[in-house]
Amino acid sequence: MDQGALGDPRGAAAARRPLSVVVAGGGTAGHVEPALALADAVRRLRPDARVTALGTERGLENRLVPARGYPLELIPPVPMPRKPNVDLLKLPLKVRDSVKQTRAVLDRVGADVVVGFGGYVSLPAYLAARGRVPIVVHEANARAGLANKVGAKFAERVLAATPDSGLPGAQTIGIPLRESITRLDRWALRAQARQHFGLHPHAPTILVFGGSQGARTLNTAFSGAAASLGRAGIGVLHAHGPKNTLAVQQIMGAPVYNAVPYLERMDLAYAAADLVVCRSGAMTVAEVSALGLPAVFVPLPHGNGEQALNAQPVVATGGARLVSDEDMTSQRVIDEIMPLALDPQRLQEMSRATLGTGHREADHVLAQIVLEVAGQ
């Protein structure tokens, strides 16, 4: 008889039933997408694995998780202040209720491991799993949030997208990305992508987006420069956000300026682009880097400055430029971004530099670590 199984009831149980992994990464796409990329990677390694996602009623996970074919368990959110302050005093009752409900989920699905990606879903997951289920923490941002700082104190393994995240002993692996991005051949899909969005097949093309809700600064700067971009022979694919509208001046005979509320096919959007101008959330920086897309990052001016930090490694290699939110104007588009879009040699140099900072295998690496922690 296997003495290891006798000495480890959890290992014996795992041998009798499929692996059960719980991922906690609700709220924004920056938390949900890495969790789903990990779920996909776990399934590739262990097709019989059960992967359950934790989320809240209002998070983006309500749309993304079911669409990817994973069960979603809803728990009460625990919004975390970015820094320890008086707001923490208001949390105990919310935390207690959320932890109780989360613990019930972990018991019901027979969780073998909990993997948290930060945010207000992760804290109750870490506290519910503490001492009961092994924990793996992944930090996507260059500066760790409070939830992951708490979880890291009693996690089996701590991983991060970049060095110096603020989590002691964290192993740097990059951010788990979906296969539709990591296996994307931009050049092979270029013609299909341009046709899909109604773009000129050969004109230099800029992709502009500000996250799932758009970005007012980018909307204003690029709509104001639309006529100049058209006269210069530059096409634009611009996701302005579902709650925003965008009026642009189309120049007769010029490449199309296609303004859309949301991009369902980010893979085709990336394939259509020669240059991207966008916010620098951790997920966006990771995807752009993995694909070797030259970028102009415009960090969100709020929060604790993590978006500027996310972009810094790519900027330092010459793969991207950084423009502050207040400096991103229509005139800046005309003076700096237009000439860059029209310089194929410079774009090629930036593409090579960007590729050197990417982590295409982070999903597989994290999945292997998760299986190891789960005793698989």
mmCIF file of C-alpha atoms in Angstrom, residues 79-290:
data_model
loop_
_atom_site.group_PDB
_atom_site.id
_atom_site.type_symbol
_atom_site.label_atom_id
_atom_site.label_comp_id
_atom_site.label_asym_id
_atom_site.label_seq_id
_atom_site.Cartn_x
_atom_site.Cartn_y
_atom_site.Cartn_z
ATOM 1 C CA PRO A 79 -13.492 45.917 -1.849
ATOM 2 C CA MET A 80 -9.967 46.472 -0.649
ATOM 3 C CA PRO A 81 -8.462 49.903 0.015
ATOM 4 C CA ARG A 82 -5.227 50.320 -1.885
ATOM 5 C CA LYS A 83 -3.352 51.107 1.327
ATOM 6 C CA PRO A 84 -3.962 50.185 4.967
ATOM 7 C CA ASN A 85 -6.159 52.991 6.344
ATOM 8 C CA VAL A 86 -9.360 53.693 8.278
ATOM 9 C CA ASP A 87 -11.445 51.929 5.594
ATOM 10 C CA LEU A 88 -10.049 48.649 6.853
ATOM 11 C CA LEU A 89 -12.019 49.145 10.077
ATOM 12 C CA LYS A 90 -15.271 48.839 8.110
ATOM 13 C CA LEU A 91 -14.389 45.480 6.611
ATOM 14 C CA PRO A 92 -14.661 42.834 9.387
ATOM 15 C CA LEU A 93 -18.380 42.056 9.014
ATOM 16 C CA LYS A 94 -18.197 42.008 5.216
ATOM 17 C CA VAL A 95 -15.112 39.827 5.344
ATOM 18 C CA ARG A 96 -16.658 37.373 7.811
ATOM 19 C CA ASP A 97 -19.787 36.876 5.690
ATOM 20 C CA SER A 98 -17.848 36.548 2.465
ATOM 21 C CA VAL A 99 -15.332 34.107 3.961
ATOM 22 C CA LYS A 100 -18.157 31.949 5.311
ATOM 23 C CA GLN A 101 -19.809 31.732 1.896
ATOM 24 C CA THR A 102 -16.500 31.159 0.126
ATOM 25 C CA ARG A 103 -15.599 28.352 2.519
ATOM 26 C CA ALA A 104 -18.920 26.679 1.685
ATOM 27 C CA VAL A 105 -17.999 26.831 -2.019
ATOM 28 C CA LEU A 106 -14.567 25.319 -1.400
ATOM 29 C CA ASP A 107 -16.141 22.474 0.558
ATOM 30 C CA ARG A 108 -18.854 21.887 -2.029
ATOM 31 C CA VAL A 109 -16.423 21.587 -4.965
ATOM 32 C CA GLY A 110 -13.801 19.688 -2.947
ATOM 33 C CA ALA A 111 -11.089 22.224 -3.728
ATOM 34 C CA ASP A 112 -7.544 20.849 -3.912
ATOM 35 C CA VAL A 113 -5.945 24.264 -4.482
ATOM 36 C CA VAL A 114 -7.005 27.915 -4.573
ATOM 37 C CA VAL A 115 -5.302 30.264 -7.023
ATOM 38 C CA GLY A 116 -5.786 33.980 -6.430
ATOM 39 C CA PHE A 117 -5.031 36.843 -8.802
ATOM 40 C CA GLY A 118 -5.726 39.780 -6.502
ATOM 41 C CA GLY A 119 -8.701 42.095 -6.198
ATOM 42 C CA TYR A 120 -11.782 41.953 -4.019
ATOM 43 C CA VAL A 121 -12.622 38.321 -4.793
ATOM 44 C CA SER A 122 -9.215 37.046 -3.741
ATOM 45 C CA LEU A 123 -9.142 38.212 -0.119
ATOM 46 C CA PRO A 124 -12.106 36.088 1.045
ATOM 47 C CA ALA A 125 -10.737 33.189 -1.020
ATOM 48 C CA TYR A 126 -7.372 33.384 0.745
ATOM 49 C CA LEU A 127 -8.934 33.660 4.188
ATOM 50 C CA ALA A 128 -11.402 30.839 3.516
ATOM 51 C CA ALA A 129 -8.648 28.544 2.248
ATOM 52 C CA ARG A 130 -6.077 29.363 4.934
ATOM 53 C CA GLY A 131 -5.129 26.223 6.829
ATOM 54 C CA ARG A 132 -7.600 24.131 4.824
ATOM 55 C CA VAL A 133 -6.649 24.281 1.126
ATOM 56 C CA PRO A 134 -3.218 25.110 -0.386
ATOM 57 C CA ILE A 135 -2.962 28.604 -1.864
ATOM 58 C CA VAL A 136 -1.103 29.928 -4.897
ATOM 59 C CA VAL A 137 -0.887 33.713 -5.402
ATOM 60 C CA HIS A 138 -0.224 35.427 -8.727
ATOM 61 C CA GLU A 139 0.401 39.183 -8.915
ATOM 62 C CA ALA A 140 -0.035 40.722 -12.364
ATOM 63 C CA ASN A 141 0.796 44.339 -11.554
ATOM 64 C CA ALA A 142 4.222 45.806 -11.010
ATOM 65 C CA ARG A 143 3.054 46.911 -7.565
ATOM 66 C CA ALA A 144 1.148 44.324 -5.525
ATOM 67 C CA GLY A 145 -2.270 45.121 -4.125
ATOM 68 C CA LEU A 146 -3.308 44.607 -0.523
ATOM 69 C CA ALA A 147 -5.261 41.379 -1.118
ATOM 70 C CA ASN A 148 -2.231 39.617 -2.577
ATOM 71 C CA LYS A 149 0.015 40.985 0.144
ATOM 72 C CA VAL A 150 -2.271 39.285 2.652
ATOM 73 C CA GLY A 151 -2.554 36.061 0.658
ATOM 74 C CA ALA A 152 1.179 35.814 0.097
ATOM 75 C CA LYS A 153 1.773 35.517 3.842
ATOM 76 C CA PHE A 154 0.295 32.012 3.926
ATOM 77 C CA ALA A 155 0.548 30.838 0.305
ATOM 78 C CA GLU A 156 2.441 27.739 -0.787
ATOM 79 C CA ARG A 157 3.793 29.557 -3.841
ATOM 80 C CA VAL A 158 3.892 33.223 -4.846
ATOM 81 C CA LEU A 159 4.313 34.224 -8.497
ATOM 82 C CA ALA A 160 4.543 37.628 -10.153
ATOM 83 C CA ALA A 161 4.497 39.130 -13.622
ATOM 84 C CA THR A 162 7.528 41.322 -13.009
ATOM 85 C CA PRO A 163 10.405 41.536 -10.522
ATOM 86 C CA ASP A 164 10.075 43.825 -7.516
ATOM 87 C CA SER A 165 6.293 43.504 -7.217
ATOM 88 C CA GLY A 166 6.475 43.966 -3.462
ATOM 89 C CA LEU A 167 5.806 40.303 -2.658
ATOM 90 C CA PRO A 168 8.853 38.778 -0.913
ATOM 91 C CA GLY A 169 10.172 35.627 -2.532
ATOM 92 C CA ALA A 170 7.902 35.865 -5.563
ATOM 93 C CA GLN A 171 8.988 33.931 -8.660
ATOM 94 C CA THR A 172 8.758 35.988 -11.861
ATOM 95 C CA ILE A 173 6.861 34.124 -14.607
ATOM 96 C CA GLY A 174 4.912 36.791 -16.520
ATOM 97 C CA ILE A 175 1.125 36.844 -16.876
ATOM 98 C CA PRO A 176 -0.905 33.839 -18.063
ATOM 99 C CA LEU A 177 -2.384 34.680 -21.466
ATOM 100 C CA ARG A 178 -5.034 32.894 -23.528
ATOM 101 C CA GLU A 179 -3.797 30.750 -26.400
ATOM 102 C CA SER A 180 -5.664 32.857 -28.955
ATOM 103 C CA ILE A 181 -3.083 35.545 -28.133
ATOM 104 C CA THR A 182 0.095 33.544 -27.467
ATOM 105 C CA ARG A 183 -0.308 31.485 -30.650
ATOM 106 C CA LEU A 184 -1.427 34.391 -32.786
ATOM 107 C CA ASP A 185 0.446 34.856 -36.061
ATOM 108 C CA ARG A 186 -0.256 38.524 -36.747
ATOM 109 C CA TRP A 187 1.146 38.500 -40.248
ATOM 110 C CA ALA A 188 -0.727 35.391 -41.340
ATOM 111 C CA LEU A 189 -4.009 36.933 -40.113
ATOM 112 C CA ARG A 190 -3.331 40.470 -41.355
ATOM 113 C CA ALA A 191 -5.524 40.314 -44.497
ATOM 114 C CA GLN A 192 -8.409 38.611 -42.686
ATOM 115 C CA ALA A 193 -8.190 41.043 -39.768
ATOM 116 C CA ARG A 194 -8.196 44.143 -41.957
ATOM 117 C CA GLN A 195 -11.161 42.817 -43.933
ATOM 118 C CA HIS A 196 -13.042 41.943 -40.728
ATOM 119 C CA PHE A 197 -12.835 45.541 -39.487
ATOM 120 C CA GLY A 198 -13.245 47.173 -42.908
ATOM 121 C CA LEU A 199 -9.730 48.625 -42.831
ATOM 122 C CA HIS A 200 -7.434 49.439 -45.741
ATOM 123 C CA PRO A 201 -5.475 46.263 -46.601
ATOM 124 C CA HIS A 202 -2.078 47.958 -46.831
ATOM 125 C CA ALA A 203 -2.165 51.350 -45.066
ATOM 126 C CA PRO A 204 -0.250 51.842 -41.805
ATOM 127 C CA THR A 205 -2.838 51.161 -39.112
ATOM 128 C CA ILE A 206 -3.069 52.279 -35.488
ATOM 129 C CA LEU A 207 -5.095 50.355 -32.908
ATOM 130 C CA VAL A 208 -6.461 52.601 -30.138
ATOM 131 C CA PHE A 209 -8.227 51.335 -27.027
ATOM 132 C CA GLY A 210 -8.554 52.231 -23.374
ATOM 133 C CA GLY A 211 -9.706 49.036 -21.717
ATOM 134 C CA SER A 212 -13.201 47.558 -21.679
ATOM 135 C CA GLN A 213 -14.815 50.942 -20.892
ATOM 136 C CA GLY A 214 -12.696 53.070 -23.207
ATOM 137 C CA ALA A 215 -10.620 56.108 -22.219
ATOM 138 C CA ARG A 216 -11.835 59.677 -22.595
ATOM 139 C CA THR A 217 -8.330 61.042 -23.074
ATOM 140 C CA LEU A 218 -7.605 58.717 -26.002
ATOM 141 C CA ASN A 219 -11.060 59.313 -27.476
ATOM 142 C CA THR A 220 -10.601 63.082 -27.448
ATOM 143 C CA ALA A 221 -7.016 63.048 -28.722
ATOM 144 C CA PHE A 222 -7.614 60.721 -31.641
ATOM 145 C CA SER A 223 -11.000 62.004 -32.757
ATOM 146 C CA GLY A 224 -9.478 65.473 -32.888
ATOM 147 C CA ALA A 225 -6.627 64.201 -35.063
ATOM 148 C CA ALA A 226 -8.796 62.026 -37.331
ATOM 149 C CA ALA A 227 -8.629 64.326 -40.345
ATOM 150 C CA SER A 228 -4.840 64.647 -40.096
ATOM 151 C CA LEU A 229 -4.450 60.878 -39.772
ATOM 152 C CA GLY A 230 -6.613 60.357 -42.850
ATOM 153 C CA ARG A 231 -4.692 62.889 -44.944
ATOM 154 C CA ALA A 232 -1.437 61.164 -43.894
ATOM 155 C CA GLY A 233 -2.736 57.839 -45.219
ATOM 156 C CA ILE A 234 -3.063 56.184 -41.802
ATOM 157 C CA GLY A 235 -5.935 53.870 -40.911
ATOM 158 C CA VAL A 236 -7.315 53.662 -37.374
ATOM 159 C CA LEU A 237 -9.234 51.020 -35.432
ATOM 160 C CA HIS A 238 -10.511 52.728 -32.292
ATOM 161 C CA ALA A 239 -12.487 51.057 -29.476
ATOM 162 C CA HIS A 240 -14.058 54.003 -27.638
ATOM 163 C CA GLY A 241 -16.056 52.109 -24.979
ATOM 164 C CA PRO A 242 -19.702 50.976 -24.966
ATOM 165 C CA LYS A 243 -20.904 53.950 -22.906
ATOM 166 C CA ASN A 244 -19.188 56.528 -25.124
ATOM 167 C CA THR A 245 -19.824 57.913 -28.589
ATOM 168 C CA LEU A 246 -17.191 59.109 -31.024
ATOM 169 C CA ALA A 247 -17.629 61.449 -33.998
ATOM 170 C CA VAL A 248 -14.692 61.500 -36.416
ATOM 171 C CA GLN A 249 -14.075 63.293 -39.682
ATOM 172 C CA GLN A 250 -13.561 60.827 -42.524
ATOM 173 C CA ILE A 251 -11.440 62.117 -45.422
ATOM 174 C CA MET A 252 -12.652 61.114 -48.893
ATOM 175 C CA GLY A 253 -10.325 58.521 -50.377
ATOM 176 C CA ALA A 254 -8.319 58.143 -47.155
ATOM 177 C CA PRO A 255 -7.943 54.898 -45.176
ATOM 178 C CA VAL A 256 -10.888 54.154 -42.915
ATOM 179 C CA TYR A 257 -11.087 55.425 -39.339
ATOM 180 C CA ASN A 258 -13.233 52.676 -37.786
ATOM 181 C CA ALA A 259 -14.659 53.658 -34.385
ATOM 182 C CA VAL A 260 -16.331 50.778 -32.506
ATOM 183 C CA PRO A 261 -17.742 50.517 -28.959
ATOM 184 C CA TYR A 262 -15.931 47.293 -28.050
ATOM 185 C CA LEU A 263 -13.571 44.757 -29.603
ATOM 186 C CA GLU A 264 -14.907 41.209 -29.310
ATOM 187 C CA ARG A 265 -12.022 39.864 -31.390
ATOM 188 C CA MET A 266 -8.875 41.261 -29.816
ATOM 189 C CA ASP A 267 -6.822 38.686 -31.695
ATOM 190 C CA LEU A 268 -7.931 40.173 -35.021
ATOM 191 C CA ALA A 269 -7.532 43.711 -33.677
ATOM 192 C CA TYR A 270 -3.913 43.001 -32.789
ATOM 193 C CA ALA A 271 -3.346 41.327 -36.166
ATOM 194 C CA ALA A 272 -4.692 44.365 -38.003
ATOM 195 C CA ALA A 273 -2.384 46.818 -36.233
ATOM 196 C CA ASP A 274 1.098 48.141 -36.944
ATOM 197 C CA LEU A 275 1.098 50.242 -33.778
ATOM 198 C CA VAL A 276 -1.074 50.279 -30.658
ATOM 199 C CA VAL A 277 -1.911 53.259 -28.456
ATOM 200 C CA CYS A 278 -3.533 52.195 -25.205
ATOM 201 C CA ARG A 279 -3.605 52.183 -21.417
ATOM 202 C CA SER A 280 -0.942 50.107 -19.699
ATOM 203 C CA GLY A 281 -2.870 47.715 -17.530
ATOM 204 C CA ALA A 282 -0.836 44.616 -16.697
ATOM 205 C CA MET A 283 -2.808 42.355 -19.036
ATOM 206 C CA THR A 284 -2.553 44.766 -21.954
ATOM 207 C CA VAL A 285 1.207 45.187 -21.533
ATOM 208 C CA ALA A 286 1.633 41.412 -21.344
ATOM 209 C CA GLU A 287 -0.388 40.773 -24.507
ATOM 210 C CA VAL A 288 1.312 43.520 -26.500
ATOM 211 C CA SER A 289 4.742 42.289 -25.388
ATOM 212 C CA ALA A 290 4.017 38.650 -26.207
#
